mmCIF file of C-alpha atoms and ligand atoms in Angstrom:
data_model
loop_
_atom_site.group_PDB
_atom_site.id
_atom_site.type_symbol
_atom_site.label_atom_id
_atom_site.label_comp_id
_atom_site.label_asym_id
_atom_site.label_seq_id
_atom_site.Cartn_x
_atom_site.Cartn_y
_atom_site.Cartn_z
ATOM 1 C CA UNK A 1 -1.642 12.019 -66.636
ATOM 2 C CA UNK A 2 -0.265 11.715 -63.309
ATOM 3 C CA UNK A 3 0.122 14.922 -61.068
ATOM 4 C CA UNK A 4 4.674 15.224 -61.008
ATOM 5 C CA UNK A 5 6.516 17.853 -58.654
ATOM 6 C CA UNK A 6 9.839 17.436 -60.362
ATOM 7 C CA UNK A 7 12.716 15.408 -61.855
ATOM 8 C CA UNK A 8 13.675 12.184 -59.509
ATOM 9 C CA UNK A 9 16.286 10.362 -61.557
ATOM 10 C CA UNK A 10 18.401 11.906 -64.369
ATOM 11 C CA UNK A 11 20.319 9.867 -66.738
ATOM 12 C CA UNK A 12 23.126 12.092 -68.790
ATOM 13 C CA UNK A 13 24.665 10.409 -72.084
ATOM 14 C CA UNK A 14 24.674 7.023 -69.796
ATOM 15 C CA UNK A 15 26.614 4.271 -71.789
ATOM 16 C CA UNK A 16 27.278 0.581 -70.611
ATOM 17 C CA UNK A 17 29.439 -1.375 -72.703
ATOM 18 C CA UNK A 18 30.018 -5.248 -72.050
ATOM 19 C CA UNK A 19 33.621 -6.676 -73.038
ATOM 20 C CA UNK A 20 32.996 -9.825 -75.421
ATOM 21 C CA UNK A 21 34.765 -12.796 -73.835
ATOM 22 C CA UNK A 22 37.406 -14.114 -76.114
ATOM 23 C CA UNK A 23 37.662 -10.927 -78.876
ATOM 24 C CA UNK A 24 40.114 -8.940 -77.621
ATOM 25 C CA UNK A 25 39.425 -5.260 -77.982
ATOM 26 C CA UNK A 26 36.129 -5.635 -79.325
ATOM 27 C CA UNK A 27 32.766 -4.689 -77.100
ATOM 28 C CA UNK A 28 29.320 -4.560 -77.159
ATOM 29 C CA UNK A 29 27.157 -1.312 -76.073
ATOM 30 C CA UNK A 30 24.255 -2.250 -74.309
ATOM 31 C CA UNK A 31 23.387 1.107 -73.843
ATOM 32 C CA UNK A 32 24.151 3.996 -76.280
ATOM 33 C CA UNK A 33 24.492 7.670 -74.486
ATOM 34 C CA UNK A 34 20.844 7.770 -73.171
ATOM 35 C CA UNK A 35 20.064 10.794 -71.817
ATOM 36 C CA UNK A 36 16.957 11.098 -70.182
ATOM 37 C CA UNK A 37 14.485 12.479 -66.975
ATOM 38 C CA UNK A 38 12.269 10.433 -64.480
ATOM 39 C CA UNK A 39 9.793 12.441 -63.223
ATOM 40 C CA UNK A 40 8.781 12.426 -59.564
ATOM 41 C CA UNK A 41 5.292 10.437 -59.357
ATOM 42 C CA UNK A 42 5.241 9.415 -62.643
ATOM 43 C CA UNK A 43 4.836 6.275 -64.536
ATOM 44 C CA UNK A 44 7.358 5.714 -67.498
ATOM 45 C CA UNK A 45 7.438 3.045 -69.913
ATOM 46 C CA UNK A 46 10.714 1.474 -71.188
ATOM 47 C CA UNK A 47 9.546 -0.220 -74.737
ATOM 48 C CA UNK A 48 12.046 -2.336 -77.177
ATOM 49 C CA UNK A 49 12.656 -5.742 -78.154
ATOM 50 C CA UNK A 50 14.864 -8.175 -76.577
ATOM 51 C CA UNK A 51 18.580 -7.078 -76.051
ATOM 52 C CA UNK A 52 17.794 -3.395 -76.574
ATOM 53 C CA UNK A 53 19.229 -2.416 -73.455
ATOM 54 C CA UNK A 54 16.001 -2.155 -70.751
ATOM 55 C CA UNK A 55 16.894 -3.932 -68.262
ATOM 56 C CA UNK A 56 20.616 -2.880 -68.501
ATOM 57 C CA UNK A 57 19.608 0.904 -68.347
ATOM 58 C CA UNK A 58 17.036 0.154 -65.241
ATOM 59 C CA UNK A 59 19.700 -1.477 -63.023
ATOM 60 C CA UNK A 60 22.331 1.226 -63.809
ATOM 61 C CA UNK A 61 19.079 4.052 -62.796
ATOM 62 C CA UNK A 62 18.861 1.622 -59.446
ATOM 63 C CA UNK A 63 22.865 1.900 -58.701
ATOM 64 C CA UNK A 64 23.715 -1.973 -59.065
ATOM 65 C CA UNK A 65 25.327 -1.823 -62.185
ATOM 66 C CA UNK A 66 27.854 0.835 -62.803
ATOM 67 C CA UNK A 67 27.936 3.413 -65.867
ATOM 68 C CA UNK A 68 30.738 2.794 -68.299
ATOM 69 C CA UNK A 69 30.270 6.846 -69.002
ATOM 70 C CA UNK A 70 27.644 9.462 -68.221
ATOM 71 C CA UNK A 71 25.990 10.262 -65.124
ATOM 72 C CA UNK A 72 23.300 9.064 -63.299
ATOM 73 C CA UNK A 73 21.668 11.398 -60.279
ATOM 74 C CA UNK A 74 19.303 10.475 -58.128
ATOM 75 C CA UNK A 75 17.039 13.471 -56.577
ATOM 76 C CA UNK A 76 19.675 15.768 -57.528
ATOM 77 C CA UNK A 77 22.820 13.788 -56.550
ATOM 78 C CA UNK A 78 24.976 11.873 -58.649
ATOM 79 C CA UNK A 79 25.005 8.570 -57.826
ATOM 80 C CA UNK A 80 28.662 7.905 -58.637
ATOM 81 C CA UNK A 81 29.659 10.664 -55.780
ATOM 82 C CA UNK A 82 28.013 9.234 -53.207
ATOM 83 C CA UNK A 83 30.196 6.484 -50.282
ATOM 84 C CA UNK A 84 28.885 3.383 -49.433
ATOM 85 C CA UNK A 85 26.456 4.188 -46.803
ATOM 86 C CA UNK A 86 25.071 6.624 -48.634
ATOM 87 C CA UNK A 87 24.671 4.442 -51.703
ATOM 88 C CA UNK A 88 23.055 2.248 -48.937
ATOM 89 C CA UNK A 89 20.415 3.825 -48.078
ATOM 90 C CA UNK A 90 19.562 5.743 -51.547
ATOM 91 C CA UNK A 91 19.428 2.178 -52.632
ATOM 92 C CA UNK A 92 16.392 0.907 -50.232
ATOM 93 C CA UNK A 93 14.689 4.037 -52.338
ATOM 94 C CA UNK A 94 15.097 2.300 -55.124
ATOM 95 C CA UNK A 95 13.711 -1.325 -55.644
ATOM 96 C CA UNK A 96 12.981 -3.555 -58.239
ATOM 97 C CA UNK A 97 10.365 -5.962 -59.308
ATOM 98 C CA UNK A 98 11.670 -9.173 -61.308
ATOM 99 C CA UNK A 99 10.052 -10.538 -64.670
ATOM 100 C CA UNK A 100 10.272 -14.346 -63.410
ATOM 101 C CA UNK A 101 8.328 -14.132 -59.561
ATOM 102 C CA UNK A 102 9.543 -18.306 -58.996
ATOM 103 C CA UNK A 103 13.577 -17.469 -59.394
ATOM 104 C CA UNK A 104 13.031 -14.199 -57.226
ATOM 105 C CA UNK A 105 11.803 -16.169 -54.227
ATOM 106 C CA UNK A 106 13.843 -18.484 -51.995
ATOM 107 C CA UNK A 107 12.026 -21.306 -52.281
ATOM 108 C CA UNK A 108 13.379 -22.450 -49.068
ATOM 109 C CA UNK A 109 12.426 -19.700 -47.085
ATOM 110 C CA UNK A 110 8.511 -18.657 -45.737
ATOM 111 C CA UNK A 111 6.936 -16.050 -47.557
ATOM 112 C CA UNK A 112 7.611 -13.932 -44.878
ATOM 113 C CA UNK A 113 10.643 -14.882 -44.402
ATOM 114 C CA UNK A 114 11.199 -13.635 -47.873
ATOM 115 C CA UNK A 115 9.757 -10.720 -47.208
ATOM 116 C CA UNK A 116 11.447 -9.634 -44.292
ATOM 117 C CA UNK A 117 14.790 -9.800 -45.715
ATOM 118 C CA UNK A 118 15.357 -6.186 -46.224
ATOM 119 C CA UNK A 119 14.140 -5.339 -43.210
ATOM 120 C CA UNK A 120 16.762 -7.687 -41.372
ATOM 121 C CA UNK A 121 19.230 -6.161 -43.710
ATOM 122 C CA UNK A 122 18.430 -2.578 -42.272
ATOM 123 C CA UNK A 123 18.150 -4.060 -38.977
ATOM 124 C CA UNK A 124 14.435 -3.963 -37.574
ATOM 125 C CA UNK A 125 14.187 -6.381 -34.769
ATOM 126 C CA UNK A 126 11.342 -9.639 -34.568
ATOM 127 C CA UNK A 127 8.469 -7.441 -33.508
ATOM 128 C CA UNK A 128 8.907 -4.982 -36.246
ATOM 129 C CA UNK A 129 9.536 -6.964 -39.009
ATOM 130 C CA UNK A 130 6.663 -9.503 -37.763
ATOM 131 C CA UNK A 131 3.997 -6.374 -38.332
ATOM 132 C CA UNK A 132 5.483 -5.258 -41.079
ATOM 133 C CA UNK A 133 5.618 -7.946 -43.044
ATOM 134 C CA UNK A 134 1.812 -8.486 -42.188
ATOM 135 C CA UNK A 135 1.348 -4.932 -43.249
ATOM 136 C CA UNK A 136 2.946 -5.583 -46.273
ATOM 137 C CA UNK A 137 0.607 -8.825 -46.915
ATOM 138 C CA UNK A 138 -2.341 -6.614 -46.647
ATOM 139 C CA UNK A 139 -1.377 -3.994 -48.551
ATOM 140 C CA UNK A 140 -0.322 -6.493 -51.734
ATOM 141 C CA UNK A 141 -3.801 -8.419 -51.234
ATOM 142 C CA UNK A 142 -2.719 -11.966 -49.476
ATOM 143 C CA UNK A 143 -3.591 -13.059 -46.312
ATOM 144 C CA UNK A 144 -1.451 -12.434 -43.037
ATOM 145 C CA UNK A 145 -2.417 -16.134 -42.287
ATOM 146 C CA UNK A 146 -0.708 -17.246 -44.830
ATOM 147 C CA UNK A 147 2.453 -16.415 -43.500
ATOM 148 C CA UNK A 148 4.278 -19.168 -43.270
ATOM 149 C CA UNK A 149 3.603 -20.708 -46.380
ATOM 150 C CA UNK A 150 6.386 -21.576 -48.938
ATOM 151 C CA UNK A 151 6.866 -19.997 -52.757
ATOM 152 C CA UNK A 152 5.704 -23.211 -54.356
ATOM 153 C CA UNK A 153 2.540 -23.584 -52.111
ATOM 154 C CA UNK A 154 1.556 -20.136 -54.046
ATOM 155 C CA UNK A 155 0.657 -19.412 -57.962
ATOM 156 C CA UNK A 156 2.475 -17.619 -59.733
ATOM 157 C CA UNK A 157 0.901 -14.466 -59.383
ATOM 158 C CA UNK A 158 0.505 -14.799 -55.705
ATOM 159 C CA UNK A 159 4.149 -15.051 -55.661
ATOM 160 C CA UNK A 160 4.753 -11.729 -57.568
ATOM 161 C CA UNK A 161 2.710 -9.960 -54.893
ATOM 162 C CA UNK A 162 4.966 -11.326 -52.525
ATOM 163 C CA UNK A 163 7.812 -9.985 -54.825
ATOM 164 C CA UNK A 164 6.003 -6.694 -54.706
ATOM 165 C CA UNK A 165 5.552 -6.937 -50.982
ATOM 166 C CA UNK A 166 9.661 -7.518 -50.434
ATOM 167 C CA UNK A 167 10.102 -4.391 -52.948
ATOM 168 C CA UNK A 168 7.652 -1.787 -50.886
ATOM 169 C CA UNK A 169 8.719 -3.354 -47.543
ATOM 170 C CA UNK A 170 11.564 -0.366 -47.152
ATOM 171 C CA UNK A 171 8.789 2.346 -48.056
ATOM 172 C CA UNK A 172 11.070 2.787 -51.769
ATOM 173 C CA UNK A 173 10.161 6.125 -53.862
ATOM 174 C CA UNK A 174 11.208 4.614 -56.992
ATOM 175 C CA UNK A 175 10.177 0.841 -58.257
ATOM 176 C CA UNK A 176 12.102 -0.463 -61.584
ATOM 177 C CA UNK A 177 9.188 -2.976 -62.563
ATOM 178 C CA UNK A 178 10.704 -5.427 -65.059
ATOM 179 C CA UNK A 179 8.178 -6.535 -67.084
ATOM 180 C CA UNK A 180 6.708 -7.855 -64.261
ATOM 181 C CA UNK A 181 3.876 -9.319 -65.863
ATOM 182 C CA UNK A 182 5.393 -11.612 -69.119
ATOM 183 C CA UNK A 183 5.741 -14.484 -67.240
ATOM 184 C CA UNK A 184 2.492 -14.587 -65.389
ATOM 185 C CA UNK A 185 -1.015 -16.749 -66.729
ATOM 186 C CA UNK A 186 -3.067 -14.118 -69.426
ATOM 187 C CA UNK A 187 -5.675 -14.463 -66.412
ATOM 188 C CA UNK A 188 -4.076 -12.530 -63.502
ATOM 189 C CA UNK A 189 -1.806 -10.186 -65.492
ATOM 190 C CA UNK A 190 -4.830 -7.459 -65.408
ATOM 191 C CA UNK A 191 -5.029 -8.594 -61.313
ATOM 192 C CA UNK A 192 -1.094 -7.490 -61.023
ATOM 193 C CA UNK A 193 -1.130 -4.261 -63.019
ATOM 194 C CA UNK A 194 -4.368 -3.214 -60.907
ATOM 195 C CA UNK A 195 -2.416 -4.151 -57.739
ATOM 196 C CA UNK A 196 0.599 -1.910 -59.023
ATOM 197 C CA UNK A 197 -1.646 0.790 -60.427
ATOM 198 C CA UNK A 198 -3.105 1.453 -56.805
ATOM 199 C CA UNK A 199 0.190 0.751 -54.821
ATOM 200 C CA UNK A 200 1.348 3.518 -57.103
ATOM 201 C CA UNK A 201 -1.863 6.268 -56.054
ATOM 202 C CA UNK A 202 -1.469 5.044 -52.419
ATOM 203 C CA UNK A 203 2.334 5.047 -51.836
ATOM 204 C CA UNK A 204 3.279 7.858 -53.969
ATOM 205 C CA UNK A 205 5.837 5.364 -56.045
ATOM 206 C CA UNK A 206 7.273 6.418 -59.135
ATOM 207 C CA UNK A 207 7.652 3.558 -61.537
ATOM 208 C CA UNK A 208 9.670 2.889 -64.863
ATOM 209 C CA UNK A 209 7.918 0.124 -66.422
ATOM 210 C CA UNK A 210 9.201 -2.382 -68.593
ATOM 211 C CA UNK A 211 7.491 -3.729 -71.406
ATOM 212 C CA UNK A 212 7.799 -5.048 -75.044
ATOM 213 C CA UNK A 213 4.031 -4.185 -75.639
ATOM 214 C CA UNK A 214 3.673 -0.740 -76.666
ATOM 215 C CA UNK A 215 -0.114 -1.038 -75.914
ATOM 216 C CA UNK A 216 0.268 -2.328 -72.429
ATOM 217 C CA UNK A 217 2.753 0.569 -71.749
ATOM 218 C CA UNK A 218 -0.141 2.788 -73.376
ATOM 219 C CA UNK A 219 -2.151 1.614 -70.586
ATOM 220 C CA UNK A 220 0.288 1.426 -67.438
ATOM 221 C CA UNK A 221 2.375 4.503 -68.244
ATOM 222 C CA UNK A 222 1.884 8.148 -68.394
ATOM 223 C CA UNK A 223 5.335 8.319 -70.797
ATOM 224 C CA UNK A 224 6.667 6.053 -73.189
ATOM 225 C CA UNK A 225 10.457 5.731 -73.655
ATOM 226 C CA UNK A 226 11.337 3.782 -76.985
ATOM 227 C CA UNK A 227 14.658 1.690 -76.753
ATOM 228 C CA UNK A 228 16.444 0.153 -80.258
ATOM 229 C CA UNK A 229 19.785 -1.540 -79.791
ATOM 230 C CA UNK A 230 20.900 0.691 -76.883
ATOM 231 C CA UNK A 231 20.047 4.143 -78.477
ATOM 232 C CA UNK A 232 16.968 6.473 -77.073
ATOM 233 C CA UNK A 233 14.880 6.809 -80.459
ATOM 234 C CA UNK A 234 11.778 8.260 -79.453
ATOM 235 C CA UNK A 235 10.383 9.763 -76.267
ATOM 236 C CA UNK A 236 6.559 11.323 -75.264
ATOM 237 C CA UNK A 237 3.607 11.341 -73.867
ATOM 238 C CA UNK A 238 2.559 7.502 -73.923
ATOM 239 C CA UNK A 239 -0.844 8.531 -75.806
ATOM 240 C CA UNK A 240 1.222 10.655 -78.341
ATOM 241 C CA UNK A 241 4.026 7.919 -78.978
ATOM 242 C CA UNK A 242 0.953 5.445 -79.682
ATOM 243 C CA UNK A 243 -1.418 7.066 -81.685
ATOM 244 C CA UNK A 244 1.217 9.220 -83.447
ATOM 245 C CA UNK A 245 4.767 7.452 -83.533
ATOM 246 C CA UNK A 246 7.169 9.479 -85.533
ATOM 247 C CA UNK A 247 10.148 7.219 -85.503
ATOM 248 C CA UNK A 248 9.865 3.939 -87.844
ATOM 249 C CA UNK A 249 11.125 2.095 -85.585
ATOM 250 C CA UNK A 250 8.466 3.149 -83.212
ATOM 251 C CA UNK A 251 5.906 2.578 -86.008
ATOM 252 C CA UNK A 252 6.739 -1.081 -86.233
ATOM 253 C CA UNK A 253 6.249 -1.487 -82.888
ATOM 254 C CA UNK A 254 3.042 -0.300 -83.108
ATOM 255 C CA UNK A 255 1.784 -2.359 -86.279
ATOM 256 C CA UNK A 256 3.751 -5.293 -84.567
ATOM 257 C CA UNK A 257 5.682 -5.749 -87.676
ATOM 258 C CA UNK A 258 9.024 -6.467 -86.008
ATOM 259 C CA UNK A 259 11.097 -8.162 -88.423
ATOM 260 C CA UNK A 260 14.625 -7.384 -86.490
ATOM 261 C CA UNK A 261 16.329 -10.489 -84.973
ATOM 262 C CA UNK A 262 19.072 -9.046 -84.082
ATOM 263 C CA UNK A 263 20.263 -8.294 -80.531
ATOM 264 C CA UNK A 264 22.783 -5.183 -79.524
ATOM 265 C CA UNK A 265 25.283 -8.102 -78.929
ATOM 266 C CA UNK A 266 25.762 -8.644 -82.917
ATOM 267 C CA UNK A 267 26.511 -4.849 -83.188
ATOM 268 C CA UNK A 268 29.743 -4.976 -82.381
ATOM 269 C CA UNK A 269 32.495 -1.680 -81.959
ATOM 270 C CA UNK A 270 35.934 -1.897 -82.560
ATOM 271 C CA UNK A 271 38.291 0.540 -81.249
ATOM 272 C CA UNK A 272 38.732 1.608 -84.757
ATOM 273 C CA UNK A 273 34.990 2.502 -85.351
ATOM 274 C CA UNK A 274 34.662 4.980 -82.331
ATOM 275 C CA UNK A 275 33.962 8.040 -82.090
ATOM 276 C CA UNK A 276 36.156 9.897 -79.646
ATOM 277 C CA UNK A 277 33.429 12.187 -77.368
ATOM 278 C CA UNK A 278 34.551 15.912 -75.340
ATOM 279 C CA UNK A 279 35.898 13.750 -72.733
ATOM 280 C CA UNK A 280 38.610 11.666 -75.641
ATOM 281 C CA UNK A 281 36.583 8.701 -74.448
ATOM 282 C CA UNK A 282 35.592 6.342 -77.016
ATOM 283 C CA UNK A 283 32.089 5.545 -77.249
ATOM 284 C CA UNK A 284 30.201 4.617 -79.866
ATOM 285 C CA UNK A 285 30.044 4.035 -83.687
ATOM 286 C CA UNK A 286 28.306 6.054 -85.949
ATOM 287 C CA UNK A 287 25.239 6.045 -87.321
ATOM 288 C CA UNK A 288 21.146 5.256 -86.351
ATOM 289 C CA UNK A 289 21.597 1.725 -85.745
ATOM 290 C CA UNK A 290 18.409 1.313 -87.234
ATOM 291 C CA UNK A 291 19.903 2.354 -90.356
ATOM 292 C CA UNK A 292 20.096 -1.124 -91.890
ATOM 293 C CA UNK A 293 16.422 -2.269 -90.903
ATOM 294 C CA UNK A 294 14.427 1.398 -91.767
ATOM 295 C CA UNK A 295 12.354 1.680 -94.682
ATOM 296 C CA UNK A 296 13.313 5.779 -95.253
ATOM 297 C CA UNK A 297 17.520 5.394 -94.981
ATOM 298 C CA UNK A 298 19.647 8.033 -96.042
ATOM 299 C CA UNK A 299 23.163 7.964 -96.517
ATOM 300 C CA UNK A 300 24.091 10.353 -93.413
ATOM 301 C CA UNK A 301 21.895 7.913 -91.188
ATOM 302 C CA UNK A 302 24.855 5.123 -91.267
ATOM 303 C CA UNK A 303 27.644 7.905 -90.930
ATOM 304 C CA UNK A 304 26.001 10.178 -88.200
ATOM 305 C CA UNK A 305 23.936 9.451 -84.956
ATOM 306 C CA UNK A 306 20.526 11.559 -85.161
ATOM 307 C CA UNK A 307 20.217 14.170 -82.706
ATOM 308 C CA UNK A 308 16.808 13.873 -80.733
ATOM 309 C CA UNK A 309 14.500 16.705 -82.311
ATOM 310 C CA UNK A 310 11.630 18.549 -80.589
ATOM 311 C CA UNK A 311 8.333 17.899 -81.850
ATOM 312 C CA UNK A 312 6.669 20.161 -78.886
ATOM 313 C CA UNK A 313 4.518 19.030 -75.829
ATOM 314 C CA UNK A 314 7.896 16.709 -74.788
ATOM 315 C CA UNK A 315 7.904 14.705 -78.084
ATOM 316 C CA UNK A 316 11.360 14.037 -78.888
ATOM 317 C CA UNK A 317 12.371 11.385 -81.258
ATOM 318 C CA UNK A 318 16.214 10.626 -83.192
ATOM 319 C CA UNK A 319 15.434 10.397 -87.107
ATOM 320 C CA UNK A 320 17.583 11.732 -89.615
ATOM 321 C CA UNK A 321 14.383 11.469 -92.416
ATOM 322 C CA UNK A 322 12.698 13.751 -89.853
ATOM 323 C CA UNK A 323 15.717 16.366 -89.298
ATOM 324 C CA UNK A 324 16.486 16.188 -93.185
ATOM 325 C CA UNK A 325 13.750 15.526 -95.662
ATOM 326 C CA UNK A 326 11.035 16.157 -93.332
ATOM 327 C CA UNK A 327 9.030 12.870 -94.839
ATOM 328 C CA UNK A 328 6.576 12.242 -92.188
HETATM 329 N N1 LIG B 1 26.436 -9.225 -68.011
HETATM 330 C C1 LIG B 1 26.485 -9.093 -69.337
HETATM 331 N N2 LIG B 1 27.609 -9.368 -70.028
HETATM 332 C C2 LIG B 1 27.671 -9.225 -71.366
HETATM 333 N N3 LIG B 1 26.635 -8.788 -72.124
HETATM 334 C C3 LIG B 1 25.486 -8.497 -71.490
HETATM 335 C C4 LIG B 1 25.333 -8.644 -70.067
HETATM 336 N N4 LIG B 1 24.065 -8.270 -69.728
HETATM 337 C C5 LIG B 1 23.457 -7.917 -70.874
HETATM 338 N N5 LIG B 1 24.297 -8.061 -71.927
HETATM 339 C C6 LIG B 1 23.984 -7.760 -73.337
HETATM 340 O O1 LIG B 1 23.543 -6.418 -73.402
HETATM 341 C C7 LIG B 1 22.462 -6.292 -74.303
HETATM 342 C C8 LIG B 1 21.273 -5.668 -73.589
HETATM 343 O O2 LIG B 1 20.783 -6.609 -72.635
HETATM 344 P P1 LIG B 1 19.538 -6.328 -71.709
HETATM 345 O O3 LIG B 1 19.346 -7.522 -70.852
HETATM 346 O O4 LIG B 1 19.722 -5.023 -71.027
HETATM 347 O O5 LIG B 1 18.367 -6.191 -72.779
HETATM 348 P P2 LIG B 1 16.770 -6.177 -72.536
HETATM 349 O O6 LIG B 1 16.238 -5.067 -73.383
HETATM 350 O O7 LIG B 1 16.485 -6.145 -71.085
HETATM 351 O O8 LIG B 1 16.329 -7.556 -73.169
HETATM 352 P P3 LIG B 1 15.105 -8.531 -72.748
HETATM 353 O O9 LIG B 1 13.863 -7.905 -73.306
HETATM 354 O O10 LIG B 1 15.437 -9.828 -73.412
HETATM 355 O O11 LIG B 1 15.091 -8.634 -71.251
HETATM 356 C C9 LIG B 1 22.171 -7.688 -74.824
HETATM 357 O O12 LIG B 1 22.785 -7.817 -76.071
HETATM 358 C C10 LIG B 1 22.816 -8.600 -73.830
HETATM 359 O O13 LIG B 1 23.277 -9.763 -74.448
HETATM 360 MG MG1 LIG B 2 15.483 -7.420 -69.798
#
């Protein structure tokens, strides 16, 4: 486990809905009052399949998308309070690393051109950007002499350490990688989550990592944060969640027997469905939404949303079979 001093980012019952284009007063929840820590130094995984919200939940943690309820702080200071230029600068804190390396480049533009662009943005003049960005080169494992070399005159994974290079140039505390390997060659996938392993131990970064692979996250991550349809099933020590998952959704994961095809956009919530919360907002539906896909379902688990139980030693997971009939 990695060494943590405290709590860096705080999400509290954070919900993003999407409005459905053409069905009036009907939305989709992307994300389903998650309500979690990130720990200063640490390395935490983000695990679900495709539409359950990750990448939705990480850009709301790095301030460019906005909350549709909940709170999100940021070493102690809720993000939401803060003006522009403070927003500003919290924001070159936090940084994020793409899944596609090609479409994050501008092909037209040197690789250190590319690189540089934050540092134009917070206004470093030639000199400073021109060591920098050499620095930066260095530091991700390319040569300086490369320079002024274009995306497509690099592989793929050469262009993700320039990615990486743009996201550290600013000296960030907090790197949303989104699963920054999937679309690199089998071959330098290990080379990338090396590089990111040691940028982590060098710089101090704190990272929450994307992945569909609960082993990789195993691996990379020193927690494990599983995502289904939005809602915050199971939480723990990345060991723990993959040598003991309590949740079932969790356990298919890990025996890879996903049969769901469904994405969080076929849920759908009608104004009807909600449930009001404290606040008379209206949030969400009831129910575990893996209700109609889990092998133990009850009839409270399609009427009432399972509260996240303690197992000890920061194991939390949402099952009604486990608050209930204690089955596992
Ligand atoms: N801008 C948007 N407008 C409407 N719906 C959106 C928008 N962005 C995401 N969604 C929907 O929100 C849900 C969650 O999407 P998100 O991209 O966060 O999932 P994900 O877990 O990152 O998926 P993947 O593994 O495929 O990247 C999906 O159903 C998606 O269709
Ligand atoms: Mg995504």
């Amino acid at each position: 486990m990695t060494p943590h001093q405290g709590t860096l980012l705080t999400a509290h019952e954070v919900y993003k809905f999407y409005d459905r284009k053409g069905q009036a007063k009907r939305q989709a929840s992307a994300v389903d009052g998650v309500s979690l820590d990130v720990r200063q130094g640490e390395s935490l995984g983000l695990v679900g399949e495709s539409g359950s919200g990750k990448s939705t939940f990480g850009r709301m943690l790095l301030g460019l998308l906005q909350p549709t309820a909940g709170t999100i702080s940021y070493a102690g200071i809720d993000i939401a309070s803060q003006t522009v230029a403070e927003r500003r600068q919290a924001c070159a804190k936090r940084q994020m690393v793409f899944q596609d390396p090609i479409s994050a480049l501008n092909p037209r533009r040197t690789i250190a051109e590319n690189i540089e662009l934050p540092l134009l943005n917070f206004g470093w003049d030639r000199e400073q950007r021109r060591q920098r960005v050499d620095e930066l080169l260095r530091l991700v494992g390319l040569n300086p002499a490369h320079r002024n070399r274009y995306p497509h005159q690099f592989s793929g994974g050469q262009c993700q350490r320039v990615v990486i290079a743009r996201a550290i140039a600013l000296e960030p505390e907090f790197l949303f990688l989104d699963e920054p390997v999937s679309a690199l060659d089998v071959s330098v996938q290990a080379q990338i989550l090396n590089l990111l392993t040691d940028l982590k131990r060098n710089l101090g970064l704190t990272y929450l990592f994307v992945s569909h692979d609960l082993r990789l996250v195993r691996h990379m991550c020193d927690r494990t944060v599983v995502l289904f349809h939005g809602q915050l099933v199971e939480i723990g020590d990345s060991e723990e969640i993959y040598e003991r998952p309590g949740h079932p959704y969790t356990r298919a994961l890990r025996g890879a027997v996903l049969s769901v095809k469904r994405t969080a956009a076929d849920i759908e919530v009608t104004e009807d469905d909600r449930t009001p919360n404290r606040d008379g907002r209206s949030l969400s539906a009831g129910g575990c939404r893996y209700a109609p896909f889990c092998p133990l379902k009850m009839d409270i688990c399609t009427r009432e949303i399972p509260r996240m139980t303690d197992l000890g030693a920061g194991h939390r997971l949402a099952c009604h079979a486990l608050e209930k009939a204690d089955l596992f």
